[in-house]
GROMACS .gro file of C-alpha atoms in nm:
model
  278
    1MET     CA    1  -5.856  -0.175   9.256
    2ALA     CA    2  -5.499  -0.074   9.335
    3PRO     CA    3  -5.328  -0.339   9.115
    4ALA     CA    4  -5.569  -0.261   8.833
    5LEU     CA    5  -5.491   0.112   8.844
    6LEU     CA    6  -5.118   0.048   8.865
    7ILE     CA    7  -5.133  -0.173   8.556
    8LEU     CA    8  -5.357   0.077   8.377
    9PHE     CA    9  -5.128   0.376   8.426
   10ALA     CA   10  -4.788   0.204   8.422
   11PRO     CA   11  -4.545   0.270   8.136
   12SER     CA   12  -4.551   0.014   7.859
   13GLY     CA   13  -4.371  -0.309   7.946
   14THR     CA   14  -4.359  -0.252   8.321
   15PHE     CA   15  -4.616  -0.519   8.394
   16SER     CA   16  -4.514  -0.788   8.150
   17PRO     CA   17  -4.626  -1.132   8.279
   18ALA     CA   18  -4.258  -1.230   8.281
   19LYS     CA   19  -4.176  -0.971   8.546
   20GLY     CA   20  -4.199  -1.001   8.923
   21VAL     CA   21  -4.394  -0.674   8.940
   22PHE     CA   22  -4.684  -0.831   8.755
   23LEU     CA   23  -4.668  -1.164   8.938
   24LEU     CA   24  -4.664  -1.014   9.287
   25SER     CA   25  -4.933  -0.759   9.205
   26ALA     CA   26  -5.152  -1.037   9.072
   27ALA     CA   27  -5.088  -1.245   9.384
   28VAL     CA   28  -5.174  -0.955   9.614
   29ALA     CA   29  -5.490  -0.883   9.418
   30ALA     CA   30  -5.595  -1.249   9.438
   31VAL     CA   31  -5.528  -1.272   9.812
   32THR     CA   32  -5.715  -0.947   9.872
   33ALA     CA   33  -6.014  -1.073   9.677
   34LEU     CA   34  -6.011  -1.403   9.869
   35VAL     CA   35  -5.997  -1.225  10.204
   36SER     CA   36  -6.287  -1.002  10.103
   37VAL     CA   37  -6.496  -1.306  10.007
   38LEU     CA   38  -6.413  -1.489  10.329
   39ARG     CA   39  -6.499  -1.190  10.543
   40PHE     CA   40  -6.824  -1.140  10.355
   41MET     CA   41  -6.914  -1.504  10.417
   42SER     CA   42  -6.815  -1.485  10.782
   43ALA     CA   43  -7.028  -1.175  10.830
   44TYR     CA   44  -7.342  -1.299  10.659
   45TRP     CA   45  -7.325  -1.677  10.681
   46TYR     CA   46  -7.198  -1.700  11.040
   47ILE     CA   47  -6.888  -1.902  10.969
   48HIS     CA   48  -6.654  -1.657  11.141
   49VAL     CA   49  -6.535  -1.923  11.384
   50HIS     CA   50  -6.400  -2.140  11.103
   51MET     CA   51  -6.245  -1.862  10.898
   52SER     CA   52  -6.108  -1.622  11.157
   53HIS     CA   53  -5.786  -1.817  11.218
   54ALA     CA   54  -5.706  -1.833  10.847
   55VAL     CA   55  -5.776  -1.464  10.794
   56ARG     CA   56  -5.536  -1.370  11.074
   57TYR     CA   57  -5.245  -1.504  10.870
   58VAL     CA   58  -5.317  -1.280  10.572
   59PRO     CA   59  -5.129  -0.973  10.708
   60ALA     CA   60  -4.816  -1.185  10.744
   61LEU     CA   61  -4.859  -1.318  10.391
   62LEU     CA   62  -4.902  -0.968  10.252
   63ALA     CA   63  -4.601  -0.850  10.451
   64PHE     CA   64  -4.383  -1.122  10.296
   65MET     CA   65  -4.512  -1.027   9.953
   66MET     CA   66  -4.427  -0.665  10.020
   67LEU     CA   67  -4.077  -0.767  10.129
   68GLY     CA   68  -4.030  -0.969   9.813
   69PHE     CA   69  -4.167  -0.686   9.601
   70ILE     CA   70  -3.924  -0.432   9.746
   71CYS     CA   71  -3.632  -0.677   9.723
   72LEU     CA   72  -3.703  -0.722   9.353
   73ASN     CA   73  -3.715  -0.347   9.313
   74THR     CA   74  -3.395  -0.268   9.500
   75ARG     CA   75  -3.181  -0.579   9.453
   76GLY     CA   76  -3.311  -0.738   9.135
   77ARG     CA   77  -3.046  -0.745   8.865
   78GLY     CA   78  -3.212  -0.981   8.620
   79ARG     CA   79  -3.534  -0.978   8.423
   80TYR     CA   80  -3.740  -0.950   8.744
   81ALA     CA   81  -3.609  -0.606   8.840
   82ALA     CA   82  -3.909  -0.385   8.906
   83ALA     CA   83  -3.969  -0.060   8.725
   84ILE     CA   84  -4.158   0.118   9.005
   85PRO     CA   85  -3.990   0.325   9.280
   86ALA     CA   86  -3.975   0.164   9.625
   87SER     CA   87  -4.169   0.458   9.771
   88THR     CA   88  -4.459   0.384   9.537
   89VAL     CA   89  -4.450   0.017   9.636
   90ALA     CA   90  -4.457   0.107  10.005
   91VAL     CA   91  -4.757   0.338   9.963
   92PHE     CA   92  -4.935   0.078   9.751
   93PHE     CA   93  -4.907  -0.193  10.013
   94THR     CA   94  -4.991   0.044  10.298
   95LEU     CA   95  -5.315   0.144  10.129
   96LEU     CA   96  -5.391  -0.217  10.044
   97LEU     CA   97  -5.353  -0.338  10.402
   98TRP     CA   98  -5.544  -0.037  10.527
   99ASN     CA   99  -5.832  -0.111  10.294
  100VAL     CA  100  -5.858  -0.476  10.398
  101TYR     CA  101  -5.832  -0.425  10.774
  102ALA     CA  102  -5.958  -0.072  10.835
  103ASP     CA  103  -6.292  -0.181  10.977
  104GLN     CA  104  -6.120  -0.393  11.243
  105TYR     CA  105  -5.968  -0.077  11.389
  106SER     CA  106  -6.246   0.170  11.328
  107GLY     CA  107  -6.144   0.369  11.633
  108HIS     CA  108  -5.804   0.444  11.481
  109MET     CA  109  -5.828   0.407  11.102
  110SER     CA  110  -6.163   0.511  10.962
  111MET     CA  111  -6.273   0.488  10.601
  112PRO     CA  112  -6.327   0.867  10.574
  113LEU     CA  113  -5.949   0.897  10.616
  114PHE     CA  114  -5.862   0.607  10.388
  115VAL     CA  115  -6.067   0.710  10.085
  116PRO     CA  116  -5.915   1.062  10.043
  117ALA     CA  117  -5.566   0.922  10.101
  118ALA     CA  118  -5.616   0.653   9.838
  119LEU     CA  119  -5.764   0.896   9.588
  120LEU     CA  120  -5.477   1.139   9.643
  121PHE     CA  121  -5.225   0.860   9.587
  122TYR     CA  122  -5.389   0.755   9.261
  123VAL     CA  123  -5.413   1.114   9.134
  124VAL     CA  124  -5.047   1.186   9.211
  125MET     CA  125  -4.928   0.861   9.060
  126ALA     CA  126  -5.137   0.903   8.745
  127SER     CA  127  -5.010   1.258   8.707
  128ARG     CA  128  -4.647   1.150   8.740
  129LEU     CA  129  -4.686   0.867   8.491
  130MET     CA  130  -4.868   1.086   8.241
  131ASP     CA  131  -4.588   1.341   8.275
  132PHE     CA  132  -4.336   1.062   8.221
  133ARG     CA  133  -4.510   0.958   7.900
  134LYS     CA  134  -4.528   1.318   7.782
  135ARG     CA  135  -4.158   1.368   7.848
  136LYS     CA  136  -4.079   1.052   7.655
  137THR     CA  137  -4.267   1.163   7.345
  138GLY     CA  138  -4.286   1.541   7.378
  139ALA     CA  139  -3.954   1.648   7.231
  140VAL     CA  140  -3.843   1.596   6.874
  141PRO     CA  141  -3.691   1.245   6.848
  142VAL     CA  142  -3.319   1.224   6.800
  143CYS     CA  143  -3.289   1.105   6.442
  144GLY     CA  144  -3.036   1.148   6.169
  145ASP     CA  145  -2.744   1.208   6.406
  146PRO     CA  146  -2.413   1.056   6.298
  147VAL     CA  147  -2.369   0.830   6.601
  148VAL     CA  148  -2.697   0.646   6.553
  149GLU     CA  149  -2.693   0.643   6.174
  150ALA     CA  150  -2.336   0.514   6.155
  151GLY     CA  151  -2.429   0.220   6.375
  152ARG     CA  152  -2.741   0.144   6.173
  153GLN     CA  153  -2.555   0.149   5.844
  154ALA     CA  154  -2.291  -0.082   5.985
  155ALA     CA  155  -2.560  -0.315   6.114
  156MET     CA  156  -2.725  -0.331   5.772
  157ALA     CA  157  -2.395  -0.385   5.587
  158GLY     CA  158  -2.198  -0.621   5.809
  159LYS     CA  159  -2.464  -0.829   5.985
  160SER     CA  160  -2.219  -0.933   6.256
  161PRO     CA  161  -2.364  -1.001   6.603
  162SER     CA  162  -2.214  -0.677   6.732
  163ASP     CA  163  -2.360  -0.480   6.441
  164ILE     CA  164  -2.705  -0.628   6.488
  165LEU     CA  165  -2.695  -0.568   6.863
  166PHE     CA  166  -2.599  -0.204   6.819
  167GLY     CA  167  -2.883  -0.162   6.573
  168ARG     CA  168  -3.117  -0.291   6.844
  169ILE     CA  169  -2.959  -0.059   7.102
  170ALA     CA  170  -3.002   0.242   6.873
  171GLU     CA  171  -3.363   0.149   6.805
  172LEU     CA  172  -3.430   0.106   7.177
  173PHE     CA  173  -3.282   0.447   7.257
  174ASP     CA  174  -3.484   0.612   6.980
  175SER     CA  175  -3.818   0.449   7.059
  176ARG     CA  176  -3.828   0.400   7.436
  177LYS     CA  177  -3.572   0.659   7.546
  178PRO     CA  178  -3.437   0.466   7.847
  179TYR     CA  179  -3.176   0.737   7.900
  180LEU     CA  180  -3.446   0.962   8.049
  181ASP     CA  181  -3.445   0.737   8.356
  182ASP     CA  182  -3.193   0.892   8.594
  183LYS     CA  183  -3.127   0.545   8.738
  184ILE     CA  184  -3.059   0.375   8.407
  185THR     CA  185  -2.774   0.125   8.408
  186ILE     CA  186  -2.611  -0.087   8.144
  187GLY     CA  187  -2.759  -0.389   8.318
  188LYS     CA  188  -3.113  -0.257   8.271
  189VAL     CA  189  -3.051  -0.189   7.903
  190ALA     CA  190  -2.909  -0.540   7.862
  191ASN     CA  191  -3.221  -0.684   8.027
  192MET     CA  192  -3.445  -0.491   7.787
  193LEU     CA  193  -3.255  -0.645   7.496
  194TYR     CA  194  -3.231  -0.995   7.650
  195THR     CA  195  -2.853  -0.996   7.639
  196ASN     CA  196  -2.572  -0.922   7.884
  197LYS     CA  197  -2.401  -0.597   7.968
  198VAL     CA  198  -2.062  -0.706   7.832
  199TYR     CA  199  -2.205  -0.739   7.481
  200VAL     CA  200  -2.391  -0.407   7.513
  201SER     CA  201  -2.078  -0.225   7.627
  202ARG     CA  202  -1.870  -0.378   7.348
  203ALA     CA  203  -2.127  -0.298   7.078
  204ILE     CA  204  -2.155   0.065   7.187
  205ASN     CA  205  -1.780   0.109   7.205
  206ASP     CA  206  -1.716  -0.060   6.869
  207HIS     CA  207  -1.966   0.158   6.683
  208THR     CA  208  -1.938   0.493   6.859
  209GLY     CA  209  -1.607   0.493   7.044
  210LYS     CA  210  -1.797   0.580   7.361
  211ASN     CA  211  -1.852   0.393   7.684
  212PHE     CA  212  -2.205   0.335   7.809
  213CYS     CA  213  -2.221   0.648   8.027
  214GLN     CA  214  -2.093   0.868   7.745
  215TYR     CA  215  -2.346   0.716   7.506
  216VAL     CA  216  -2.631   0.775   7.751
  217ASN     CA  217  -2.521   1.133   7.819
  218TYR     CA  218  -2.494   1.199   7.446
  219HIS     CA  219  -2.858   1.101   7.397
  220ARG     CA  220  -2.964   1.298   7.703
  221ILE     CA  221  -2.795   1.612   7.574
  222MET     CA  222  -2.945   1.571   7.227
  223TYR     CA  223  -3.286   1.521   7.386
  224SER     CA  224  -3.248   1.841   7.589
  225VAL     CA  225  -3.130   2.027   7.278
  226SER     CA  226  -3.441   1.916   7.089
  227ALA     CA  227  -3.660   2.008   7.385
  228PHE     CA  228  -3.507   2.355   7.412
  229ARG     CA  229  -3.549   2.421   7.040
  230GLU     CA  230  -3.915   2.332   7.081
  231ASN     CA  231  -3.953   2.550   7.391
  232PRO     CA  232  -3.680   2.817   7.435
  233HIS     CA  233  -3.839   2.932   7.760
  234LEU     CA  234  -3.715   2.624   7.946
  235ARG     CA  235  -3.458   2.686   8.218
  236ILE     CA  236  -3.131   2.497   8.235
  237SER     CA  237  -3.238   2.327   8.559
  238GLU     CA  238  -3.554   2.205   8.385
  239LEU     CA  239  -3.354   2.076   8.088
  240ALA     CA  240  -3.121   1.888   8.322
  241GLU     CA  241  -3.405   1.727   8.514
  242MET     CA  242  -3.618   1.629   8.215
  243SER     CA  243  -3.323   1.473   8.033
  244GLY     CA  244  -3.226   1.244   8.321
  245PHE     CA  245  -2.940   1.422   8.500
  246HIS     CA  246  -2.915   1.425   8.879
  247THR     CA  247  -2.752   1.767   8.905
  248ILE     CA  248  -2.696   2.078   8.697
  249VAL     CA  249  -2.321   2.031   8.739
  250SER     CA  250  -2.324   1.691   8.568
  251TYR     CA  251  -2.552   1.832   8.299
  252ASN     CA  252  -2.315   2.124   8.235
  253MET     CA  253  -2.015   1.891   8.204
  254ALA     CA  254  -2.192   1.653   7.968
  255PHE     CA  255  -2.334   1.939   7.761
  256ARG     CA  256  -1.991   2.095   7.712
  257LEU     CA  257  -1.843   1.761   7.602
  258VAL     CA  258  -2.116   1.705   7.342
  259MET     CA  259  -2.183   2.059   7.219
  260ASN     CA  260  -1.842   2.222   7.284
  261ASP     CA  261  -2.021   2.504   7.464
  262SER     CA  262  -2.180   2.570   7.801
  263PRO     CA  263  -2.558   2.526   7.818
  264GLY     CA  264  -2.603   2.888   7.921
  265GLU     CA  265  -2.414   3.025   7.621
  266TRP     CA  266  -2.575   2.781   7.381
  267CYS     CA  267  -2.926   2.863   7.504
  268LYS     CA  268  -2.849   3.233   7.472
  269LYS     CA  269  -2.743   3.184   7.109
  270ILE     CA  270  -3.058   2.989   7.026
  271ARG     CA  271  -3.277   3.256   7.185
  272GLN     CA  272  -3.100   3.521   6.979
  273GLU     CA  273  -3.143   3.318   6.661
  274THR     CA  274  -3.512   3.262   6.721
  275GLY     CA  275  -3.577   3.608   6.863
  276THR     CA  276  -3.711   3.462   7.186
  277ALA     CA  277  -3.691   3.679   7.496
  278GLN     CA  278  -3.524   3.523   7.797
   0.00000   0.00000   0.00000
């Protein structure tokens, strides 16, 4: 059930069959199903003696899978880099092992404790992912701005590899908004486009005059500007968080570079223009 729910609620593309997240989840699900069948047979067909030794090795197998899963998440730099936080992975495997072996330790881990914990985990995860999807599509898309449009026009006119790549980068940033991920890197963007980070960096610099971080921050600021125009009651801290910044300080610096004004002063002007009370 856990792999199925993760796949069901995960953002689009997270569980592509080409990614380690999908492969390891599928393997864990298969092993869990096999263990359940073996234990059912051992309980009702009295073959426990033959199966007990094999079943004892399953925790070790699951532990190695968990290790591989977390390594892909934290160390993966290629196409197998996972898109789920390590904390989520840890909780997922903890609940999975608990579910399979809870009845062997009924004096310590009872099902009445497992079921509420599992349900709470699924509710929290579903809520976070739904909020993530809402944040991705809730604000007015950044369209028509000179940075993106200039690159697209160049891509249509020149048709050089750099032009075409920047057109793909601009489309990716418009449609999937990877800049909302506060852990986004140029390597991750390159993986999404099936290219390398040197080409991505060069394409962005050639068409915008910005480095990757400046390009990402530009889109983040424009996203927060659109979000604030839609909802002038948002606080600056909320704008910073929802647009992918770690701190308000970094948000303030990036905002001033893009908008030539502090976020506080700019928000005040917009509220005055729209007649919205602070």
